Coordinates of C-alpha atoms (C1' of nucleotides) in Angstrom, one line a residue:
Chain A
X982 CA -20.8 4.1 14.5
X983 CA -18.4 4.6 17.2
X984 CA -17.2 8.0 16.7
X985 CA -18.0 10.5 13.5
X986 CA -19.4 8.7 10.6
X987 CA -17.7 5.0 9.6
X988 CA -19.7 3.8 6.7
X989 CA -22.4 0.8 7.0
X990 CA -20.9 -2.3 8.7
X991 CA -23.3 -4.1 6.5
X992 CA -21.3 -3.5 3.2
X993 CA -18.5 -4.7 4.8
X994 CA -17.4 -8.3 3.0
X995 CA -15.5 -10.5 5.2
X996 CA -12.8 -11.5 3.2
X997 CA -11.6 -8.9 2.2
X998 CA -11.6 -7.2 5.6
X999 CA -9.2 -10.3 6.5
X1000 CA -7.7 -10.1 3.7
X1001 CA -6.4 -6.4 4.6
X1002 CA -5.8 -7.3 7.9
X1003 CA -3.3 -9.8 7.1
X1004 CA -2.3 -6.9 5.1
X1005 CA -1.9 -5.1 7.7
X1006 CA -0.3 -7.8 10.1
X1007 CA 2.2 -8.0 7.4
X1008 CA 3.4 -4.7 7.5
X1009 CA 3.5 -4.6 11.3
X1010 CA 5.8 -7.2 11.4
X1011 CA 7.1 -8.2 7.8
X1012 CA 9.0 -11.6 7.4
X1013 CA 6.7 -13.7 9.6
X1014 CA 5.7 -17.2 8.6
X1015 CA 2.5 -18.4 7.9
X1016 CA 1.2 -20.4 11.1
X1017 CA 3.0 -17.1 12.3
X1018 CA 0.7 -14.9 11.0
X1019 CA -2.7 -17.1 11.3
X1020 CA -2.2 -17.0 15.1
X1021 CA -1.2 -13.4 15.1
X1022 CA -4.2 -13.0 13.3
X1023 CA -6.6 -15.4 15.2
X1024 CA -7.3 -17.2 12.0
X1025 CA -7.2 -20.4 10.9
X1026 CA -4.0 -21.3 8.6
X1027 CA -5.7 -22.2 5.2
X1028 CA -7.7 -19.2 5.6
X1029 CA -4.9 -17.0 5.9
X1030 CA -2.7 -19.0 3.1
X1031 CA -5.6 -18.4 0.5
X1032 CA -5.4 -14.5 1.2
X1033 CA -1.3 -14.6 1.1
X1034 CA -1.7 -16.0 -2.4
X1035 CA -4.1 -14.3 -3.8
X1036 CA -2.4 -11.4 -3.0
X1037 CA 1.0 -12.7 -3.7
X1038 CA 0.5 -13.4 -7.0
X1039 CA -0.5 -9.5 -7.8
X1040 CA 2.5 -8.6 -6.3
X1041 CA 1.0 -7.0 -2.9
X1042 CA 2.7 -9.7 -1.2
X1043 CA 6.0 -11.3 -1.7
X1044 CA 8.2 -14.3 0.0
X1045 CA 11.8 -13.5 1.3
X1046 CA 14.3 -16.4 0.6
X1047 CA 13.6 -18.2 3.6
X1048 CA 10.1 -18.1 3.0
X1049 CA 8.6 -15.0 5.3
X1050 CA 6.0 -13.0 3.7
X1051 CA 6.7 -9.5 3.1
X1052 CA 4.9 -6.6 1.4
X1053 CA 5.1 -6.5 -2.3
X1054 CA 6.3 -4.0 -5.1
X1055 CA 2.6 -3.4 -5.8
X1056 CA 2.1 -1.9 -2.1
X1057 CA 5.3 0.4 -3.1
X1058 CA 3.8 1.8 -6.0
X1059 CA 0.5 2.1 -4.2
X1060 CA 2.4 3.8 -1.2
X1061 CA 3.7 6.5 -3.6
X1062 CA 0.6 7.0 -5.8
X1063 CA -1.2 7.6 -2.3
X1064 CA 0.9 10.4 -0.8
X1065 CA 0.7 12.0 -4.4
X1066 CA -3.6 11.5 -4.0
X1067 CA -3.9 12.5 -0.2
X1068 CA -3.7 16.4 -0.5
X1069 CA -2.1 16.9 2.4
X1070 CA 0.5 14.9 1.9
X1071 CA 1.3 16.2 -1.4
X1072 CA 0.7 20.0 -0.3
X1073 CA 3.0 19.1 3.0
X1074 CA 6.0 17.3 1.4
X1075 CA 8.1 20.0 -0.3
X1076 CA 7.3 22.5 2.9
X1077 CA 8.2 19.6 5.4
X1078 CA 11.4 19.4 3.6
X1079 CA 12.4 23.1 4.0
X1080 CA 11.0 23.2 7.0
X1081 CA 13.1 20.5 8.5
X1082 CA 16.7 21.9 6.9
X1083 CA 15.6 25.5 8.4
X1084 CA 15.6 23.8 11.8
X1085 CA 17.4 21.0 11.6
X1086 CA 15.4 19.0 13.6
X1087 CA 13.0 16.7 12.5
X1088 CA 9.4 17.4 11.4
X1089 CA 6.1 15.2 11.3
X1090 CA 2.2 15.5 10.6
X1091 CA 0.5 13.6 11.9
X1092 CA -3.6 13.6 11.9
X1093 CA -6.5 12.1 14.6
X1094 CA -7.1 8.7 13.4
X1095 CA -10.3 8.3 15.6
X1096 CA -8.6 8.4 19.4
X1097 CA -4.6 7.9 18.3
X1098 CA -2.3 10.5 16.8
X1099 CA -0.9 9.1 13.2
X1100 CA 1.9 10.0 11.2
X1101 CA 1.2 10.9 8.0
X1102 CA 4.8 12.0 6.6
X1103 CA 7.7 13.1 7.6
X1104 CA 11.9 15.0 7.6
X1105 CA 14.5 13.9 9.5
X1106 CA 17.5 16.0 9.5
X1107 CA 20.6 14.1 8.3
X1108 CA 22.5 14.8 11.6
X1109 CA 23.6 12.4 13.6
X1110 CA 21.9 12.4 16.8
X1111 CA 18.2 13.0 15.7
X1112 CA 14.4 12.4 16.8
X1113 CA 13.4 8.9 15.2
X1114 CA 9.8 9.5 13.4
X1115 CA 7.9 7.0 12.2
X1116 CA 5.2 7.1 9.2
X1117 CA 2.1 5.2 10.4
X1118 CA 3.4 5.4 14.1
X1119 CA 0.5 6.0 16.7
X1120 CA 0.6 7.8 20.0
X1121 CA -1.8 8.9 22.0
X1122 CA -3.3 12.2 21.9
X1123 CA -3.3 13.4 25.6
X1124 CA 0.8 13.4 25.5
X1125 CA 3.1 15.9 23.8
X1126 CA 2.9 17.9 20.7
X1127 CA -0.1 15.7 20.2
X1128 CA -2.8 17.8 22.1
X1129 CA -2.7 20.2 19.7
X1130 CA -5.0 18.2 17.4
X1131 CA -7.7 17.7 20.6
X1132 CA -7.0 21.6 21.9
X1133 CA -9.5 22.7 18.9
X1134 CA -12.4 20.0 19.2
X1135 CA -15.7 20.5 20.8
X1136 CA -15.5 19.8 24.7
X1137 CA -17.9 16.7 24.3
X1138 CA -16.1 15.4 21.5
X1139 CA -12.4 15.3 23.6
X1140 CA -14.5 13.5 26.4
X1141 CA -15.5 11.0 24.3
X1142 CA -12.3 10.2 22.6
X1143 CA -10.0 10.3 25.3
X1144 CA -9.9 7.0 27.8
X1145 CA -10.9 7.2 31.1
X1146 CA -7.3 7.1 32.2
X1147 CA -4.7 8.8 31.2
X1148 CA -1.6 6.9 30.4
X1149 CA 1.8 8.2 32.2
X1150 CA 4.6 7.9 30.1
X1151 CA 7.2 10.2 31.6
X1152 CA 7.0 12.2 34.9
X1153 CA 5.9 15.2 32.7
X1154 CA 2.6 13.9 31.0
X1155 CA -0.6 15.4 32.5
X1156 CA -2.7 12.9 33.9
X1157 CA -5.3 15.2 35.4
X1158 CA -8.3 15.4 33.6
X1159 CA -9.0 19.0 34.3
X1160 CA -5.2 19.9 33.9
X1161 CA -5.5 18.8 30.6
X1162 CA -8.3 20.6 30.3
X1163 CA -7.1 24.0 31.4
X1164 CA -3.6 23.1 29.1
X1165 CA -6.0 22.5 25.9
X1166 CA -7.7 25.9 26.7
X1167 CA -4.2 27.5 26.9
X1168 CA -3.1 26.0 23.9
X1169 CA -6.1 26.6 22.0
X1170 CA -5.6 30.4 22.8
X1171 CA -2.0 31.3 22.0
X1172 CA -2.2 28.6 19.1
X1173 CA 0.4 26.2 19.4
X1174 CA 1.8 23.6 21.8
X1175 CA 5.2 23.4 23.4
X1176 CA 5.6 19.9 25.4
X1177 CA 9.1 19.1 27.4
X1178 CA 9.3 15.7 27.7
X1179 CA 5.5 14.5 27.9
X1180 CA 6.3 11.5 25.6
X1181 CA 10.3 10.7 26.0
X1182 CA 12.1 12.5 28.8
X1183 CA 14.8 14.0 26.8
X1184 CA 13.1 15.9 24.0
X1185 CA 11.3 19.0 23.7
X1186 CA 8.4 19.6 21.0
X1187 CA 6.6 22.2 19.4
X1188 CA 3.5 22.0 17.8
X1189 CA 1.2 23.7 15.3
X1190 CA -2.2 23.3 13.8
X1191 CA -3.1 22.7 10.1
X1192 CA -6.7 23.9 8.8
X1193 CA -8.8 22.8 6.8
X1194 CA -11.4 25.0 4.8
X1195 CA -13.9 24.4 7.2
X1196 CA -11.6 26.2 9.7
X1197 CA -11.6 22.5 11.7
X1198 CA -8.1 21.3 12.8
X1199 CA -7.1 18.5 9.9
X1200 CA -3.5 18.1 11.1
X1201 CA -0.3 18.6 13.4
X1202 CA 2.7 20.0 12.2
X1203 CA 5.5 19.5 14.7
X1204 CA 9.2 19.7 15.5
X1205 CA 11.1 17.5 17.9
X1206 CA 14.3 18.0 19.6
X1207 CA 17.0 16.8 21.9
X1208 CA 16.2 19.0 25.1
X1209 CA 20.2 19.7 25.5
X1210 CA 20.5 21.6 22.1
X1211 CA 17.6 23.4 21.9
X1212 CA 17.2 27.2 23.8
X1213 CA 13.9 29.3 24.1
X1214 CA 15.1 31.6 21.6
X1215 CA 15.4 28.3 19.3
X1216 CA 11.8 27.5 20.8
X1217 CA 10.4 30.8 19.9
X1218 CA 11.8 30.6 15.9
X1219 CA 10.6 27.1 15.8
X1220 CA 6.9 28.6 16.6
X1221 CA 7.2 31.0 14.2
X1222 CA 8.7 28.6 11.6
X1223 CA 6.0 26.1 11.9
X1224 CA 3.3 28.5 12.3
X1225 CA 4.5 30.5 8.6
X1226 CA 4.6 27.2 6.9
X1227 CA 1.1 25.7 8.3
X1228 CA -0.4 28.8 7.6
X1229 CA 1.1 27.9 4.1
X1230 CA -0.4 24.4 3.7
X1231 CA -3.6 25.3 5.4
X1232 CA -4.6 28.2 2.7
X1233 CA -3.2 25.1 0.2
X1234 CA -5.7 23.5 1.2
X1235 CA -8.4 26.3 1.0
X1236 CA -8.6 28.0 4.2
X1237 CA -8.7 31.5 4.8
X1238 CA -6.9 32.9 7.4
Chain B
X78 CA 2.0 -20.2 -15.7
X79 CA 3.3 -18.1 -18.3
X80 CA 6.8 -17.5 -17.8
X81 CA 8.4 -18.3 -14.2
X82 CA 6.5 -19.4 -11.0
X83 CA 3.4 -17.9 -10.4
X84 CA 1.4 -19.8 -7.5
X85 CA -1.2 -22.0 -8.4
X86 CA -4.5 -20.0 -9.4
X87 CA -6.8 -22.4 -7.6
X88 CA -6.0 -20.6 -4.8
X89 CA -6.9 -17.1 -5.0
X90 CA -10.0 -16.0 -3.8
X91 CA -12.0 -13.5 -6.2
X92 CA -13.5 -11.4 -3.9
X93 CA -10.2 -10.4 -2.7
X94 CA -8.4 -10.5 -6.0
X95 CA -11.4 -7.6 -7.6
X96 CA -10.9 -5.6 -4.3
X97 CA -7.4 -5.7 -5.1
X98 CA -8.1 -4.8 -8.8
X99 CA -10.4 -2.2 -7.2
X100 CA -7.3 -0.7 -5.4
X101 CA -5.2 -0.5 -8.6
X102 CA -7.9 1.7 -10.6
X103 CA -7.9 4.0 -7.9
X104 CA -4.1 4.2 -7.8
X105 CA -4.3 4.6 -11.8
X106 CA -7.1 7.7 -11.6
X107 CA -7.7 8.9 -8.4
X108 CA -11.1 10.6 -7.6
X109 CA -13.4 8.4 -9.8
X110 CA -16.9 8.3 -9.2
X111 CA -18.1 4.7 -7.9
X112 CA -19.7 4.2 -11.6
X113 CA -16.9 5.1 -13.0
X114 CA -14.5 3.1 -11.5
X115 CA -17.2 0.1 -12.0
X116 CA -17.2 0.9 -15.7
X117 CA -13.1 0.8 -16.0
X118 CA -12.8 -2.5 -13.8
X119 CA -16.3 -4.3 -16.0
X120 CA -17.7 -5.2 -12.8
X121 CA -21.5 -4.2 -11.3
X122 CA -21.3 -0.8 -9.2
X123 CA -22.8 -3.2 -6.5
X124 CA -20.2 -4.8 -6.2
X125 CA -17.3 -2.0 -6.7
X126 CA -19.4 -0.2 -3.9
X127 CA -19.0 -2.9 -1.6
X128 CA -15.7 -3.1 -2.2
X129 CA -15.1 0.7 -1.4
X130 CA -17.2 0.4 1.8
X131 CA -14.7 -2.5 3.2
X132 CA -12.0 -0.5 2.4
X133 CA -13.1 2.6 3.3
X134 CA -13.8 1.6 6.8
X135 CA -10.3 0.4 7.0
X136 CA -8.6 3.7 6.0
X137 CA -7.5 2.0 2.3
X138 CA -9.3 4.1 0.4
X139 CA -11.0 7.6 1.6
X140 CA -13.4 10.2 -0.6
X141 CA -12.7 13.4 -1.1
X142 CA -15.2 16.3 -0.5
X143 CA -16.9 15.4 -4.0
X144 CA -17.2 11.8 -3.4
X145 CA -14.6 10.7 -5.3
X146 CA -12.5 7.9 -4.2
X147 CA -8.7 8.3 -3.4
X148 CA -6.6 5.9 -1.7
X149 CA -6.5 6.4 2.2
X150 CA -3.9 6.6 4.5
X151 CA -3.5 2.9 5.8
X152 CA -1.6 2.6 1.7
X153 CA 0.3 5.6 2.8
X154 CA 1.6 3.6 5.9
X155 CA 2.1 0.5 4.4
X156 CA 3.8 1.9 1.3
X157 CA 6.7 3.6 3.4
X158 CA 6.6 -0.1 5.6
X159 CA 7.1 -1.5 2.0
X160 CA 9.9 0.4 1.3
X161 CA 11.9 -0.6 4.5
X162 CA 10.7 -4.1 4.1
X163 CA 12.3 -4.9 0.2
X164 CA 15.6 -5.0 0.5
X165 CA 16.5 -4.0 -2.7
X166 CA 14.9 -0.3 -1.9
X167 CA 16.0 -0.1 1.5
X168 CA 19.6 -0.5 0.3
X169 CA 19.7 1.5 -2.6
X170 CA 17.7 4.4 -1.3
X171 CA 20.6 6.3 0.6
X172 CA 22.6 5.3 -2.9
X173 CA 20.1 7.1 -4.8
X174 CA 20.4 9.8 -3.3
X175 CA 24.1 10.2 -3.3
X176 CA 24.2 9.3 -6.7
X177 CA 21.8 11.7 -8.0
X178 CA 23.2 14.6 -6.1
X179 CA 26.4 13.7 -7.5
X180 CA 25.1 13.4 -11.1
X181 CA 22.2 16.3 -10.5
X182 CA 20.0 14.3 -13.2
X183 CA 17.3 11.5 -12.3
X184 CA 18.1 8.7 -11.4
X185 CA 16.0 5.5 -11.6
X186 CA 15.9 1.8 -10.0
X187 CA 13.9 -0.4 -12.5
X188 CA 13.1 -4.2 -12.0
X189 CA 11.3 -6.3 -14.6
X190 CA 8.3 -7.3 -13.8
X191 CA 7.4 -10.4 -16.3
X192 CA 7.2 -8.7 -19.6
X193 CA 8.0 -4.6 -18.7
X194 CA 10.3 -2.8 -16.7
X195 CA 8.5 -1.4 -13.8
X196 CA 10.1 1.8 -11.7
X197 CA 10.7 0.9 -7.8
X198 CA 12.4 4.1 -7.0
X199 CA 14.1 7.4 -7.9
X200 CA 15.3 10.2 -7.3
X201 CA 14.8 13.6 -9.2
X202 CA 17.3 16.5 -8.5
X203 CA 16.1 20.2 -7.3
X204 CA 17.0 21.4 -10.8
X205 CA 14.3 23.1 -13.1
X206 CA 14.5 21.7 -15.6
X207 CA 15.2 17.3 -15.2
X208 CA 13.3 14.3 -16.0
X209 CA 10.4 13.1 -14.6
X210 CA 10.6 9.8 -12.8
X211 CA 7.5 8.3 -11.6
X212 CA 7.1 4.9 -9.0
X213 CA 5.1 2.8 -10.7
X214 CA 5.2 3.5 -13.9
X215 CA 5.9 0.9 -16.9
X216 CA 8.0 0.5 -19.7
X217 CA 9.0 -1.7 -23.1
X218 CA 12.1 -3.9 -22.2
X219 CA 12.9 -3.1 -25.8
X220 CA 13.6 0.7 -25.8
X221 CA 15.8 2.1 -23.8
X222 CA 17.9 2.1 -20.8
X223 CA 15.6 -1.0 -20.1
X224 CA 17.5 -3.1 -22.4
X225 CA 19.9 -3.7 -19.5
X226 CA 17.1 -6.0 -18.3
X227 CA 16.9 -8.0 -21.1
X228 CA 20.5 -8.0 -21.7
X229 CA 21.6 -10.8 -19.1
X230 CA 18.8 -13.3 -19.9
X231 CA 19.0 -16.1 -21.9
X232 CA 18.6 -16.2 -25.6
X233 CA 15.6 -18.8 -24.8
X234 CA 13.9 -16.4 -21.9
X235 CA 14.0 -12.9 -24.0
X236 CA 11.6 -14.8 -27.0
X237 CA 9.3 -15.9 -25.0
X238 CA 9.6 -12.3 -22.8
X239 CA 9.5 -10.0 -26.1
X240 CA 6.2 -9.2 -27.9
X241 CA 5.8 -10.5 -31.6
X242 CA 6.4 -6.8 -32.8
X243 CA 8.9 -4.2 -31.4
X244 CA 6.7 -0.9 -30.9
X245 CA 8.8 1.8 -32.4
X246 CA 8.5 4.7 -29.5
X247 CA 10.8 7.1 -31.6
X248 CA 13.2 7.5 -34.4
X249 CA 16.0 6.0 -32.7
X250 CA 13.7 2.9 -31.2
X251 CA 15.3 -0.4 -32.1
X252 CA 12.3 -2.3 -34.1
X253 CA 14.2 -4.9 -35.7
X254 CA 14.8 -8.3 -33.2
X255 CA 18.2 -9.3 -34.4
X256 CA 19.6 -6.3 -34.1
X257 CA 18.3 -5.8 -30.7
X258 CA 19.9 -9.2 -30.3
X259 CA 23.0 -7.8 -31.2
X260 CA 22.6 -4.5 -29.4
X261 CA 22.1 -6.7 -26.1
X262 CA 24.9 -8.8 -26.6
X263 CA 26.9 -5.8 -27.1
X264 CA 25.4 -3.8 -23.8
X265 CA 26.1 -7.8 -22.0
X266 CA 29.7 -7.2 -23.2
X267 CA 30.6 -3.7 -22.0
X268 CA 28.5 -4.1 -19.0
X269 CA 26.8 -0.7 -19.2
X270 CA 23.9 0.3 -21.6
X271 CA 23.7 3.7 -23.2
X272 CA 20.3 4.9 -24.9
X273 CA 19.9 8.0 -27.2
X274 CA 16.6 9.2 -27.7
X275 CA 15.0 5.8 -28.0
X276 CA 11.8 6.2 -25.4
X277 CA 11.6 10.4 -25.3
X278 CA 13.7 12.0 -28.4
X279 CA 15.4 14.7 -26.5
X280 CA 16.9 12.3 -23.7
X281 CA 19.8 10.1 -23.0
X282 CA 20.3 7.4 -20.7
X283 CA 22.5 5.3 -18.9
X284 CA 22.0 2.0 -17.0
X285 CA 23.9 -0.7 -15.5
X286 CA 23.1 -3.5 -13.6
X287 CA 22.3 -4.3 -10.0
X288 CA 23.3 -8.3 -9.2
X289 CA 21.4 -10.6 -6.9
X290 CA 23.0 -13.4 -4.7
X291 CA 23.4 -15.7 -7.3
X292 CA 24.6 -13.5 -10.6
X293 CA 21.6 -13.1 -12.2
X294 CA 20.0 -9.3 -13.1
X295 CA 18.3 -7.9 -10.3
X296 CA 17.2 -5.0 -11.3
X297 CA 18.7 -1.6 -13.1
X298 CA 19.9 1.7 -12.1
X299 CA 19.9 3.7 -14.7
X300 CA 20.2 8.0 -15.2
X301 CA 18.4 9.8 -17.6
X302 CA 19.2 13.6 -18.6
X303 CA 18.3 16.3 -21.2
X304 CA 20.6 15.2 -24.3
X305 CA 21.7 19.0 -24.7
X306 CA 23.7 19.6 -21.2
X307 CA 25.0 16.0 -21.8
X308 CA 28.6 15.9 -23.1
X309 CA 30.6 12.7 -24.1
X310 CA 32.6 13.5 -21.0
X311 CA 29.3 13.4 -18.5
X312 CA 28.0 9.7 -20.1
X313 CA 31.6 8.4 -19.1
X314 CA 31.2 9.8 -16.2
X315 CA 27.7 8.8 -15.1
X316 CA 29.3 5.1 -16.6
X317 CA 31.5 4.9 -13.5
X318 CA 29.0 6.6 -10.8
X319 CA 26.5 4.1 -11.9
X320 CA 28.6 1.3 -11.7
X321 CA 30.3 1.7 -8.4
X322 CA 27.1 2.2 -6.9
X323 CA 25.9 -0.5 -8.5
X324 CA 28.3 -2.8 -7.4
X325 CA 27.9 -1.2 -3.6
X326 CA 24.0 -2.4 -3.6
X327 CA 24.5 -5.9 -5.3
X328 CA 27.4 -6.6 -2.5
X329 CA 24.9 -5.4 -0.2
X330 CA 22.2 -7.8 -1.5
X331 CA 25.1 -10.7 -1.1
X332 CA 26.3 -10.8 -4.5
X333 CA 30.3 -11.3 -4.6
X334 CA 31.8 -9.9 -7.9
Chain C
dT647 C1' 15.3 -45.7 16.4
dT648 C1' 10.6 -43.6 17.4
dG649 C1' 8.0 -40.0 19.2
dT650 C1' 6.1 -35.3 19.6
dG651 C1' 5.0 -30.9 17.9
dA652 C1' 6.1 -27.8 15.0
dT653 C1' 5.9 -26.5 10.2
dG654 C1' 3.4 -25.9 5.1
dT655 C1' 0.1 -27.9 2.0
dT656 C1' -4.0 -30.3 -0.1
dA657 C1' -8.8 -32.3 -0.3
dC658 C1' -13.6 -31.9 0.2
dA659 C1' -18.4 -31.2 1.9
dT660 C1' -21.3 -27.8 3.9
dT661 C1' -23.0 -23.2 4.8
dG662 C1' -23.3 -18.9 4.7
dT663 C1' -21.6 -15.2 2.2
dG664 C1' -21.0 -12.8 -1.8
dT665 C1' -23.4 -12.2 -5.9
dG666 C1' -26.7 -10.6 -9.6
dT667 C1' -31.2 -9.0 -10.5
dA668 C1' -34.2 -5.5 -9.6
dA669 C1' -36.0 -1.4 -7.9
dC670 C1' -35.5 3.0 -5.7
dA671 C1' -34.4 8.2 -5.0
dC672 C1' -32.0 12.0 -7.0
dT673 C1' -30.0 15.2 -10.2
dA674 C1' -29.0 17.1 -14.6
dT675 C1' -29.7 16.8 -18.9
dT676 C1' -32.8 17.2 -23.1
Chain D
dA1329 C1' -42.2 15.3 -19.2
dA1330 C1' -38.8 12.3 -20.4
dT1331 C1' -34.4 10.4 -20.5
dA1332 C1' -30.0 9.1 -18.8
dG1333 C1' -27.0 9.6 -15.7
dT1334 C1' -25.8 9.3 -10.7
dG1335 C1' -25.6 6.6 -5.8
dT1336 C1' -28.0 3.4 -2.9
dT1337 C1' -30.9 -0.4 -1.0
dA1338 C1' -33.3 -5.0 -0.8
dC1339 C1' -33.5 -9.9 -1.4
dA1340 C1' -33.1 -14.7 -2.9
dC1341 C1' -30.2 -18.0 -4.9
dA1342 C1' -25.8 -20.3 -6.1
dC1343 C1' -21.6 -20.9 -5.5
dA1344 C1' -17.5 -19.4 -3.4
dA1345 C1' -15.3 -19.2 1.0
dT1346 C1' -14.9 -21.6 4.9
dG1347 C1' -13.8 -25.2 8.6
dT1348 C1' -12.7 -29.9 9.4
dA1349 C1' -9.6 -33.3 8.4
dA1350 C1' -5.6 -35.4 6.7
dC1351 C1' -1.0 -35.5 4.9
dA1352 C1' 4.1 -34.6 4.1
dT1353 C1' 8.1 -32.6 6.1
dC1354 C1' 11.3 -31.2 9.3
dA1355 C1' 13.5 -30.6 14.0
dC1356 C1' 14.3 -31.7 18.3
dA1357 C1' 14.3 -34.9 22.1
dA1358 C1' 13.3 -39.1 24.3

DNA sequence: TTGTGATGTTACATTGTGTGTAACACTATT
DNA sequence: AATAGTGTTACACACAATGTAACATCACAA
């Protein structure tokens, strides 16, 4: 109702809409208590006691020692049966790995959830001094590698997704409306997007899209480095790198190029 | 209410507990129809829809282009939150790894979970040919490396644990309860339990066991390899791998041997 | 000591939400 | 045409989910 489709609000039944968000509470910030959790969550405590049980005793929740609720074994198995279900994710996994010991560095997807960039999976190299990547992290979409997933939408549809203000985070994000504007166009043309420290001042990124069959942009794929270590002719490989391998994952996933 | 705690039942909420059950089918067989999925969980497809539409909204579950229901990407970010959150994964994932490299066969972390051993984690080399190792999937504490899990329990706790008949999986399944009685005091004695063909003919096994704080059986790490490349030399081998590592993750969970 | 303000937990009446029954529009069979 | 599948919607009733309230602990401080 707010942007694209979203189902009827009218199907939605309440408790179990809580009941995933305590779910979801959980996971942002596992070992809490429950009076914890029922203010976190604006809820009352009984109310939020009745969902921790019911979902503790199938295993989607479970107590620590000292009594903090943490996600269950249930949610693990659900975690891996997902990224074997979501075809990206399943298509992406073996490539990302490659990928990331070709470069290195490490590697994410990460896909539009509504006005955030996610990530969906992800490589870390196992060097020492490496980019930190997050599955389930979100950022926004004006900064960094991220642009790449607005730099292929209709015009109408990047106004209405992006705020009316555009976050700084480092001296190198564009804030400018139109700049970004113009940068999208740019990107959109030579087809990928190289940021220099839009999002964290050391690190330099490098974006591609992924496609779906519909020739829509479904995904990122993207590297991120320490600035220090990495050259233009290491910037340049990286573009070619990512671009071979999304081509890969987008004809995966029925596209023709 | 059947063996060990289990919170009071009073206190779950059944709209939440079928939405969970509704989450389950679709992790079991992915892209069901909505009737289909209502047939398998014996509820109304007025309800199961309802369910989906919560869920769906809240990225849980998502259809693919058919209409078929997969799980979504909110299970994709809690599962890998899961797996940083339970200790007993986040320890012995790096150890996994290691290990299996090491060994170049699959390697398994199995917990019980009430009356079958239930998969947590793995790790499968890049060779062609290895075993298949699946998160989620469940197995008879009676065949198998998955004796190890019985093996440490009391006399009293395995009756009540084991069904009234052994299933025999293959030739070399043990069927008979006293002398898997005898088998599991044996495997309790040498600390280590070695399986020939007794869940897939061509396979062998080893598995030892992972301690918690207080002594008792955690869970078991266990190896499983084609019985052909598998010399006498290798099991010995794989013995002591195991069991180091082993040891490494139950110190790391507290346990002092 | 006693008090205050946290916890987690239980009980119960009320209401409103989730439920089942029923009916609808489609499509693909026969 | 007719049947048997889909997926979807509408609606009234019953009961499940909820909020209010009360209780048992615990910790810290007065």
């Amino acid at each position: 109702m707010f942007l694209e489709s979203v189902t009827d609000k009218k199907y939605v039944i309440q408790s179990v809409d809580t009941a995933l968000s305590v779910l979801l509470e959980v996971s942002r910030e596992p070992g809490q208590s429950l009076s914890s959790l029922a203010r976190n969550l604006g809820e009352t405590k009984q109310k939020t006691l009745r969902m921790l049980r019911t979902m503790e005793q199938r295993k989607f929740i479970q107590r620590a020692e000292d009594g903090g609720y943490n996600l269950g074994n249930a949610i693990l198995v659900l975690g891996t049966s997902a990224s074997t279900q979501i075809d990206l994710v399943k298509l992406a996994s073996p490539v990302l790995e490659t990928l990331g010991q070709k470069m290195n560095e490490t590697v994410q997807i990460r896909i539009r959830d509504n006005t955030e960039a996610l990530c969906i999976a992800k490589f870390e190299p196992s060097r020492d001094l490496r980019v930190h990547a997050v599955v389930g992290r979100r950022r926004p979409l004006h900064a960094g590698s991220s642009k790449i997933l607005l730099a292929f939408l209709s015009d109408n549809l990047i106004a209405r997704i992006l705020p009316d203000t555009l976050n700084r985070i480092t001296g190198n994000t564009i804030t400018n409306r139109s700049a970004l504007m113009r940068e999208l166009m740019n990107i959109r043309k030579q087809g990928f997007c190289i940021s220099h420290g839009e999002v964290s001042d050391q690190l330099v990124s490098v974006s591609v899209p992924i496609f779906a069959v519909d020739g829509s942009v479904l995904a990122a794929l993207n590297v991120a480095a320490p600035a220090f270590r990495t050259q233009k002719s290491d910037l340049d490989r990286f573009v070619s790198l990512l671009t071979e391998a999304a081509k890969g994952i987008s004809r995966g996933l029925g596209w023709v190029g």
